[in-house]
Amino acid sequence: MKLASFKPSQRFGRIYTLSVLAASGVLAVLRTLSLALCYDDPIGYYRAGAFLPVMADVAVLLVLLAMLAVCLSAKPEVNTCPQTPLKTSLSFAVGAMLVLYVPIAYTVFGLGELLEIYRSGLLTPQVLSQLKTTLTLHVFAIAFALLSSLYFFLSYRKASNGRTWLGLFTVAYLISAVAISYFDHFFPINAPQKLWMQIAAIAAMLAAVAELKAEANGKVRRMDLFLTSAAALLCACYAIPTVIGVLFNFVVSDPYTPFSYVLLTLAAYFALRLWYLGAPLKDEQAETEQESAPMEADRQENDTMKGE
């Protein structure tokens, strides 16, 4: 569909949406190059003096600020995100990822970590206590993932209080994923990949809260649009480079790789949600100018008639 076929109010929203999606792709490529050329996988850090990773992170920050400025100056015209066959299919894909992939991946990851520590002979009381915390969080994450899958599997139904409450388990799952990485002291706490995973997961969590709030209130607000945009951008910027890095062996020792596949599906989910929410986005300033133009013309006409 050509951009010119949209109404003026819709065209602004489409330009914004396409700009966010294009920026997500460009920044994901930039981060992929950063990992491929500057990332020292065995230690989990970029090489000293590397400029490309800094440029990529600054570019992401600037794009986020630009998105926030646009969303604060615009006005969504939709009450809820429309249900379409494409959105329902993608929701089913996210639900399948949560119910099929997450339990297996987290179980294998947890057991693998336990086996690695056992072989290393580092089973000190402190390590055992930390490992117990980590494995407990894995159990909670699996349980929350299974329950949150129901929210996505029921996406074909109209919004209801029951389905909204199920959506809270998605938030709980993302919180548990961040907690797993936070309490994992075997991987450096300030490692770039760890920080990026946490930022992307928090962005997805906030976007999920915004979606549930919009469904409960029946209205999409400016910050809902921004949080959805930020989640699509940040999840893509973490998940796409990580998955490519795993496929081409320049990201090997990242322990949170299993979670990157979940964030990849969530990036697609939020991108599609953004596409539907952004379509009727209005430029509030332009709208005000359009509304004031006829009034100004009437005022000038009245002044002319009085002068005559």
mmCIF file of C-alpha atoms in Angstrom:
data_model
loop_
_atom_site.group_PDB
_atom_site.id
_atom_site.type_symbol
_atom_site.label_atom_id
_atom_site.label_comp_id
_atom_site.label_asym_id
_atom_site.label_seq_id
_atom_site.Cartn_x
_atom_site.Cartn_y
_atom_site.Cartn_z
ATOM 1 C CA MET A 1 0.000 0.000 0.000
ATOM 2 C CA LYS A 2 1.378 3.381 -1.017
ATOM 3 C CA LEU A 3 1.965 5.973 1.660
ATOM 4 C CA ALA A 4 -0.017 8.556 -0.318
ATOM 5 C CA SER A 5 -3.159 6.401 -0.044
ATOM 6 C CA PHE A 6 -3.412 7.094 3.674
ATOM 7 C CA LYS A 7 -5.266 10.069 5.120
ATOM 8 C CA PRO A 8 -3.064 12.976 6.288
ATOM 9 C CA SER A 9 -3.515 11.982 9.958
ATOM 10 C CA GLN A 10 -2.648 8.374 9.124
ATOM 11 C CA ARG A 11 0.324 9.332 6.946
ATOM 12 C CA PHE A 12 2.093 10.925 9.919
ATOM 13 C CA GLY A 13 1.642 7.719 11.913
ATOM 14 C CA ARG A 14 2.890 5.530 9.088
ATOM 15 C CA ILE A 15 5.984 7.699 8.626
ATOM 16 C CA TYR A 16 6.711 7.431 12.345
ATOM 17 C CA THR A 17 6.163 3.659 12.395
ATOM 18 C CA LEU A 18 8.295 3.022 9.325
ATOM 19 C CA SER A 19 11.018 5.264 10.753
ATOM 20 C CA VAL A 20 11.093 3.266 14.003
ATOM 21 C CA LEU A 21 11.231 -0.052 12.146
ATOM 22 C CA ALA A 22 13.968 1.207 9.813
ATOM 23 C CA ALA A 23 15.970 2.587 12.756
ATOM 24 C CA SER A 24 15.610 -0.762 14.543
ATOM 25 C CA GLY A 25 17.059 -2.554 11.530
ATOM 26 C CA VAL A 26 19.949 -0.126 11.082
ATOM 27 C CA LEU A 27 20.845 -0.143 14.781
ATOM 28 C CA ALA A 28 20.614 -3.934 14.929
ATOM 29 C CA VAL A 29 23.116 -4.105 12.056
ATOM 30 C CA LEU A 30 25.362 -1.613 13.849
ATOM 31 C CA ARG A 31 25.301 -3.685 17.035
ATOM 32 C CA THR A 32 25.936 -6.856 15.044
ATOM 33 C CA LEU A 33 29.065 -5.280 13.566
ATOM 34 C CA SER A 34 30.102 -4.173 17.066
ATOM 35 C CA LEU A 35 29.894 -7.754 18.325
ATOM 36 C CA ALA A 36 31.551 -9.221 15.239
ATOM 37 C CA LEU A 37 34.472 -6.774 15.104
ATOM 38 C CA CYS A 38 35.005 -5.545 18.669
ATOM 39 C CA TYR A 39 33.600 -8.136 21.090
ATOM 40 C CA ASP A 40 36.008 -10.306 23.088
ATOM 41 C CA ASP A 41 33.767 -13.285 23.780
ATOM 42 C CA PRO A 42 35.915 -15.194 26.354
ATOM 43 C CA ILE A 43 35.914 -12.239 28.781
ATOM 44 C CA GLY A 44 32.507 -10.821 27.838
ATOM 45 C CA TYR A 45 33.646 -7.258 27.089
ATOM 46 C CA TYR A 46 34.448 -5.129 24.063
ATOM 47 C CA ARG A 47 38.084 -4.591 23.260
ATOM 48 C CA ALA A 48 39.667 -1.545 24.882
ATOM 49 C CA GLY A 49 39.340 1.620 22.821
ATOM 50 C CA ALA A 50 36.668 0.222 20.489
ATOM 51 C CA PHE A 51 34.649 3.105 19.033
ATOM 52 C CA LEU A 52 31.927 1.239 17.130
ATOM 53 C CA PRO A 53 30.097 -0.100 20.237
ATOM 54 C CA VAL A 54 30.054 3.382 21.789
ATOM 55 C CA MET A 55 28.695 4.859 18.568
ATOM 56 C CA ALA A 56 25.985 2.178 18.421
ATOM 57 C CA ASP A 57 24.878 2.798 22.023
ATOM 58 C CA VAL A 58 24.814 6.588 21.553
ATOM 59 C CA ALA A 59 22.802 6.167 18.346
ATOM 60 C CA VAL A 60 20.247 4.006 20.181
ATOM 61 C CA LEU A 61 19.922 6.640 22.903
ATOM 62 C CA LEU A 62 19.412 9.446 20.378
ATOM 63 C CA VAL A 63 16.766 7.466 18.509
ATOM 64 C CA LEU A 64 14.926 6.788 21.778
ATOM 65 C CA LEU A 65 14.931 10.497 22.620
ATOM 66 C CA ALA A 66 13.620 11.340 19.145
ATOM 67 C CA MET A 67 10.859 8.734 19.514
ATOM 68 C CA LEU A 68 9.879 10.182 22.892
ATOM 69 C CA ALA A 69 9.703 13.700 21.447
ATOM 70 C CA VAL A 70 7.450 12.553 18.590
ATOM 71 C CA CYS A 71 5.136 10.543 20.856
ATOM 72 C CA LEU A 72 4.751 13.432 23.300
ATOM 73 C CA SER A 73 3.811 15.798 20.467
ATOM 74 C CA ALA A 74 1.361 13.408 18.811
ATOM 75 C CA LYS A 75 -2.010 11.943 19.698
ATOM 76 C CA PRO A 76 -3.081 8.313 19.072
ATOM 77 C CA GLU A 77 -6.574 7.980 17.605
ATOM 78 C CA VAL A 78 -7.228 4.342 18.534
ATOM 79 C CA ASN A 79 -8.725 2.891 21.695
ATOM 80 C CA THR A 80 -7.305 -0.616 21.404
ATOM 81 C CA CYS A 81 -5.055 -2.532 19.048
ATOM 82 C CA PRO A 82 -7.242 -4.257 16.422
ATOM 83 C CA GLN A 83 -7.256 -8.030 16.266
ATOM 84 C CA THR A 84 -6.217 -9.285 12.838
ATOM 85 C CA PRO A 85 -5.299 -12.767 11.616
ATOM 86 C CA LEU A 86 -1.645 -11.694 11.410
ATOM 87 C CA LYS A 87 -1.586 -10.406 14.998
ATOM 88 C CA THR A 88 -3.379 -13.532 16.229
ATOM 89 C CA SER A 89 -0.864 -15.759 14.429
ATOM 90 C CA LEU A 90 2.075 -13.872 15.901
ATOM 91 C CA SER A 91 0.498 -14.038 19.361
ATOM 92 C CA PHE A 92 0.227 -17.814 18.952
ATOM 93 C CA ALA A 93 3.906 -17.925 17.969
ATOM 94 C CA VAL A 94 4.874 -16.050 21.153
ATOM 95 C CA GLY A 95 2.674 -18.380 23.209
ATOM 96 C CA ALA A 96 4.256 -21.440 21.579
ATOM 97 C CA MET A 97 7.713 -20.054 22.337
ATOM 98 C CA LEU A 98 6.780 -19.615 25.992
ATOM 99 C CA VAL A 99 5.148 -23.005 26.445
ATOM 100 C CA LEU A 100 7.480 -25.178 24.341
ATOM 101 C CA TYR A 101 10.884 -23.511 24.132
ATOM 102 C CA VAL A 102 11.298 -21.770 27.501
ATOM 103 C CA PRO A 103 10.875 -24.863 29.762
ATOM 104 C CA ILE A 104 13.333 -26.901 27.706
ATOM 105 C CA ALA A 105 15.887 -24.106 27.262
ATOM 106 C CA TYR A 106 15.819 -23.047 30.914
ATOM 107 C CA THR A 107 16.033 -26.627 32.164
ATOM 108 C CA VAL A 108 18.997 -27.384 29.918
ATOM 109 C CA PHE A 109 20.655 -24.084 30.856
ATOM 110 C CA GLY A 110 20.133 -24.621 34.601
ATOM 111 C CA LEU A 111 21.368 -28.197 34.559
ATOM 112 C CA GLY A 112 24.304 -27.233 32.359
ATOM 113 C CA GLU A 113 25.348 -24.516 34.786
ATOM 114 C CA LEU A 114 25.041 -26.925 37.714
ATOM 115 C CA LEU A 115 27.143 -29.555 35.923
ATOM 116 C CA GLU A 116 29.818 -26.995 34.988
ATOM 117 C CA ILE A 117 30.159 -25.820 38.584
ATOM 118 C CA TYR A 118 30.286 -29.413 39.843
ATOM 119 C CA ARG A 119 33.082 -30.267 37.428
ATOM 120 C CA SER A 120 35.047 -27.168 38.400
ATOM 121 C CA GLY A 121 35.072 -28.172 42.056
ATOM 122 C CA LEU A 122 33.802 -24.754 43.188
ATOM 123 C CA LEU A 123 30.984 -26.118 45.336
ATOM 124 C CA THR A 124 31.578 -23.803 48.272
ATOM 125 C CA PRO A 125 28.669 -22.916 50.623
ATOM 126 C CA GLN A 126 28.460 -19.438 49.073
ATOM 127 C CA VAL A 127 28.349 -20.833 45.535
ATOM 128 C CA LEU A 128 25.748 -23.424 46.518
ATOM 129 C CA SER A 129 23.570 -20.706 48.050
ATOM 130 C CA GLN A 130 23.794 -18.603 44.911
ATOM 131 C CA LEU A 131 23.129 -21.609 42.728
ATOM 132 C CA LYS A 132 20.053 -22.449 44.792
ATOM 133 C CA THR A 133 18.728 -18.910 44.217
ATOM 134 C CA THR A 134 19.402 -19.129 40.492
ATOM 135 C CA LEU A 135 17.696 -22.518 40.083
ATOM 136 C CA THR A 136 14.692 -21.321 42.122
ATOM 137 C CA LEU A 137 14.355 -18.322 39.811
ATOM 138 C CA HIS A 138 14.513 -20.674 36.826
ATOM 139 C CA VAL A 139 11.592 -22.676 38.235
ATOM 140 C CA PHE A 140 9.552 -19.497 38.735
ATOM 141 C CA ALA A 141 10.461 -18.282 35.232
ATOM 142 C CA ILE A 142 9.236 -21.541 33.686
ATOM 143 C CA ALA A 143 5.992 -21.410 35.684
ATOM 144 C CA PHE A 144 5.353 -17.775 34.741
ATOM 145 C CA ALA A 145 6.145 -18.504 31.077
ATOM 146 C CA LEU A 146 3.623 -21.363 30.978
ATOM 147 C CA LEU A 147 0.908 -19.210 32.554
ATOM 148 C CA SER A 148 1.653 -16.171 30.385
ATOM 149 C CA SER A 149 1.337 -18.288 27.240
ATOM 150 C CA LEU A 150 -2.413 -18.462 27.933
ATOM 151 C CA TYR A 151 -2.630 -14.686 27.439
ATOM 152 C CA PHE A 152 -1.202 -14.998 23.927
ATOM 153 C CA PHE A 153 -3.171 -18.134 23.042
ATOM 154 C CA LEU A 154 -6.403 -16.306 23.975
ATOM 155 C CA SER A 155 -5.523 -13.272 21.848
ATOM 156 C CA TYR A 156 -8.322 -14.066 19.395
ATOM 157 C CA ARG A 157 -10.844 -13.226 22.105
ATOM 158 C CA LYS A 158 -11.933 -9.724 23.058
ATOM 159 C CA ALA A 159 -10.183 -8.064 25.972
ATOM 160 C CA SER A 160 -11.536 -9.185 29.337
ATOM 161 C CA ASN A 161 -10.514 -8.943 32.966
ATOM 162 C CA GLY A 162 -9.515 -12.614 33.040
ATOM 163 C CA ARG A 163 -7.258 -12.324 30.015
ATOM 164 C CA THR A 164 -5.749 -9.099 31.367
ATOM 165 C CA TRP A 165 -4.858 -10.828 34.639
ATOM 166 C CA LEU A 166 -3.181 -13.614 32.648
ATOM 167 C CA GLY A 167 -1.078 -10.939 30.951
ATOM 168 C CA LEU A 168 0.455 -10.062 34.304
ATOM 169 C CA PHE A 169 2.284 -13.392 34.192
ATOM 170 C CA THR A 170 4.143 -12.092 31.124
ATOM 171 C CA VAL A 171 5.385 -9.203 33.264
ATOM 172 C CA ALA A 172 6.303 -11.658 36.038
ATOM 173 C CA TYR A 173 8.222 -13.844 33.572
ATOM 174 C CA LEU A 174 10.240 -10.894 32.285
ATOM 175 C CA ILE A 175 10.992 -9.786 35.867
ATOM 176 C CA SER A 176 12.222 -13.286 36.712
ATOM 177 C CA ALA A 177 14.447 -13.289 33.611
ATOM 178 C CA VAL A 178 16.045 -10.010 34.711
ATOM 179 C CA ALA A 179 16.431 -11.405 38.242
ATOM 180 C CA ILE A 180 18.195 -14.517 36.917
ATOM 181 C CA SER A 181 20.772 -12.377 35.154
ATOM 182 C CA TYR A 182 21.157 -10.044 38.140
ATOM 183 C CA PHE A 183 21.867 -12.832 40.631
ATOM 184 C CA ASP A 184 24.173 -14.651 38.204
ATOM 185 C CA HIS A 185 27.617 -13.636 39.469
ATOM 186 C CA PHE A 186 29.403 -16.121 37.213
ATOM 187 C CA PHE A 187 29.012 -13.645 34.343
ATOM 188 C CA PRO A 188 30.361 -10.067 34.859
ATOM 189 C CA ILE A 189 27.607 -7.828 36.196
ATOM 190 C CA ASN A 190 28.532 -4.940 33.874
ATOM 191 C CA ALA A 191 29.164 -7.033 30.766
ATOM 192 C CA PRO A 192 27.628 -5.342 27.682
ATOM 193 C CA GLN A 193 25.543 -8.346 26.655
ATOM 194 C CA LYS A 194 24.187 -8.741 30.177
ATOM 195 C CA LEU A 195 23.240 -5.075 30.397
ATOM 196 C CA TRP A 196 21.644 -5.124 26.954
ATOM 197 C CA MET A 197 19.595 -8.198 27.875
ATOM 198 C CA GLN A 198 18.341 -6.525 31.043
ATOM 199 C CA ILE A 199 17.477 -3.273 29.251
ATOM 200 C CA ALA A 200 15.589 -5.122 26.492
ATOM 201 C CA ALA A 201 13.708 -7.268 29.019
ATOM 202 C CA ILE A 202 12.716 -4.208 31.085
ATOM 203 C CA ALA A 203 11.544 -2.430 27.920
ATOM 204 C CA ALA A 204 9.431 -5.465 26.985
ATOM 205 C CA MET A 205 8.048 -5.582 30.530
ATOM 206 C CA LEU A 206 7.006 -1.901 30.429
ATOM 207 C CA ALA A 207 5.443 -2.348 26.990
ATOM 208 C CA ALA A 208 3.508 -5.368 28.294
ATOM 209 C CA VAL A 209 2.234 -3.276 31.217
ATOM 210 C CA ALA A 210 1.211 -0.527 28.770
ATOM 211 C CA GLU A 211 -0.666 -3.065 26.637
ATOM 212 C CA LEU A 212 -2.532 -4.454 29.647
ATOM 213 C CA LYS A 213 -3.366 -0.948 30.848
ATOM 214 C CA ALA A 214 -4.685 0.007 27.402
ATOM 215 C CA GLU A 215 -6.862 -3.110 27.308
ATOM 216 C CA ALA A 216 -8.206 -2.441 30.802
ATOM 217 C CA ASN A 217 -8.922 1.263 30.186
ATOM 218 C CA GLY A 218 -9.922 0.938 26.549
ATOM 219 C CA LYS A 219 -7.611 3.786 25.530
ATOM 220 C CA VAL A 220 -4.103 4.074 24.093
ATOM 221 C CA ARG A 221 -2.055 6.966 25.453
ATOM 222 C CA ARG A 222 1.095 8.697 24.256
ATOM 223 C CA MET A 223 3.409 6.796 26.614
ATOM 224 C CA ASP A 224 1.856 3.493 25.548
ATOM 225 C CA LEU A 225 2.925 4.252 21.999
ATOM 226 C CA PHE A 226 6.435 5.222 23.105
ATOM 227 C CA LEU A 227 6.882 2.135 25.312
ATOM 228 C CA THR A 228 5.758 -0.141 22.477
ATOM 229 C CA SER A 229 8.182 1.590 20.101
ATOM 230 C CA ALA A 230 11.039 1.349 22.603
ATOM 231 C CA ALA A 231 10.369 -2.342 23.247
ATOM 232 C CA ALA A 232 10.387 -3.178 19.536
ATOM 233 C CA LEU A 233 13.630 -1.221 19.067
ATOM 234 C CA LEU A 234 15.548 -2.475 22.128
ATOM 235 C CA CYS A 235 14.463 -6.105 21.845
ATOM 236 C CA ALA A 236 15.531 -6.126 18.189
ATOM 237 C CA CYS A 237 18.861 -4.433 18.998
ATOM 238 C CA TYR A 238 19.687 -7.137 21.548
ATOM 239 C CA ALA A 239 18.127 -10.265 20.068
ATOM 240 C CA ILE A 240 19.065 -9.957 16.382
ATOM 241 C CA PRO A 241 22.835 -9.376 16.940
ATOM 242 C CA THR A 242 22.941 -12.105 19.610
ATOM 243 C CA VAL A 243 21.218 -14.699 17.437
ATOM 244 C CA ILE A 244 23.459 -13.823 14.479
ATOM 245 C CA GLY A 245 26.489 -13.969 16.781
ATOM 246 C CA VAL A 246 25.518 -17.472 17.903
ATOM 247 C CA LEU A 247 24.997 -18.623 14.317
ATOM 248 C CA PHE A 248 28.398 -17.273 13.183
ATOM 249 C CA ASN A 249 30.290 -18.120 16.405
ATOM 250 C CA PHE A 250 31.359 -14.667 17.527
ATOM 251 C CA VAL A 251 28.995 -14.862 20.535
ATOM 252 C CA VAL A 252 29.585 -18.178 22.273
ATOM 253 C CA SER A 253 29.852 -17.732 26.031
ATOM 254 C CA ASP A 254 26.784 -15.509 26.547
ATOM 255 C CA PRO A 255 24.705 -17.449 29.117
ATOM 256 C CA TYR A 256 21.526 -15.571 28.240
ATOM 257 C CA THR A 257 21.367 -16.680 24.625
ATOM 258 C CA PRO A 258 18.227 -18.807 25.238
ATOM 259 C CA PHE A 259 16.373 -15.677 26.325
ATOM 260 C CA SER A 260 17.392 -13.832 23.151
ATOM 261 C CA TYR A 261 15.076 -16.055 21.084
ATOM 262 C CA VAL A 262 12.152 -15.105 23.322
ATOM 263 C CA LEU A 263 13.014 -11.418 22.951
ATOM 264 C CA LEU A 264 13.243 -11.881 19.185
ATOM 265 C CA THR A 265 9.633 -13.077 19.016
ATOM 266 C CA LEU A 266 8.586 -10.268 21.373
ATOM 267 C CA ALA A 267 10.368 -7.747 19.130
ATOM 268 C CA ALA A 268 8.248 -8.939 16.204
ATOM 269 C CA TYR A 269 5.115 -8.857 18.379
ATOM 270 C CA PHE A 270 5.669 -5.283 19.554
ATOM 271 C CA ALA A 271 6.673 -4.168 16.053
ATOM 272 C CA LEU A 272 3.363 -5.448 14.683
ATOM 273 C CA ARG A 273 1.477 -3.832 17.564
ATOM 274 C CA LEU A 274 3.272 -0.564 16.789
ATOM 275 C CA TRP A 275 2.223 -0.863 13.146
ATOM 276 C CA TYR A 276 -1.445 -0.979 14.139
ATOM 277 C CA LEU A 277 -1.210 1.662 16.865
ATOM 278 C CA GLY A 278 0.839 4.080 14.784
ATOM 279 C CA ALA A 279 -1.432 4.019 11.719
ATOM 280 C CA PRO A 280 -3.917 6.612 13.037
ATOM 281 C CA LEU A 281 -1.307 8.688 14.900
ATOM 282 C CA LYS A 282 -2.024 12.411 14.654
ATOM 283 C CA ASP A 283 0.449 15.264 14.639
ATOM 284 C CA GLU A 284 -1.204 17.376 17.324
ATOM 285 C CA GLN A 285 0.606 20.572 16.316
ATOM 286 C CA ALA A 286 -0.364 20.188 12.657
ATOM 287 C CA GLU A 287 -3.916 19.375 13.689
ATOM 288 C CA THR A 288 -4.099 22.541 15.800
ATOM 289 C CA GLU A 289 -2.805 24.617 12.898
ATOM 290 C CA GLN A 290 -5.377 23.071 10.554
ATOM 291 C CA GLU A 291 -8.192 23.778 13.000
ATOM 292 C CA SER A 292 -7.059 27.349 13.604
ATOM 293 C CA ALA A 293 -6.649 28.148 9.880
ATOM 294 C CA PRO A 294 -10.423 28.381 9.107
ATOM 295 C CA MET A 295 -10.980 30.411 12.273
ATOM 296 C CA GLU A 296 -8.251 32.830 11.238
ATOM 297 C CA ALA A 297 -9.744 33.105 7.753
ATOM 298 C CA ASP A 298 -13.202 33.849 9.219
ATOM 299 C CA ARG A 299 -11.713 36.479 11.498
ATOM 300 C CA GLN A 300 -9.972 38.213 8.589
ATOM 301 C CA GLU A 301 -13.175 38.098 6.551
ATOM 302 C CA ASN A 302 -15.144 39.680 9.401
ATOM 303 C CA ASP A 303 -12.518 42.372 9.791
ATOM 304 C CA THR A 304 -12.755 43.102 6.071
ATOM 305 C CA MET A 305 -16.541 43.404 6.192
ATOM 306 C CA LYS A 306 -16.358 45.757 9.190
ATOM 307 C CA GLY A 307 -13.844 47.923 7.348
ATOM 308 C CA GLU A 308 -16.205 48.213 4.404
#
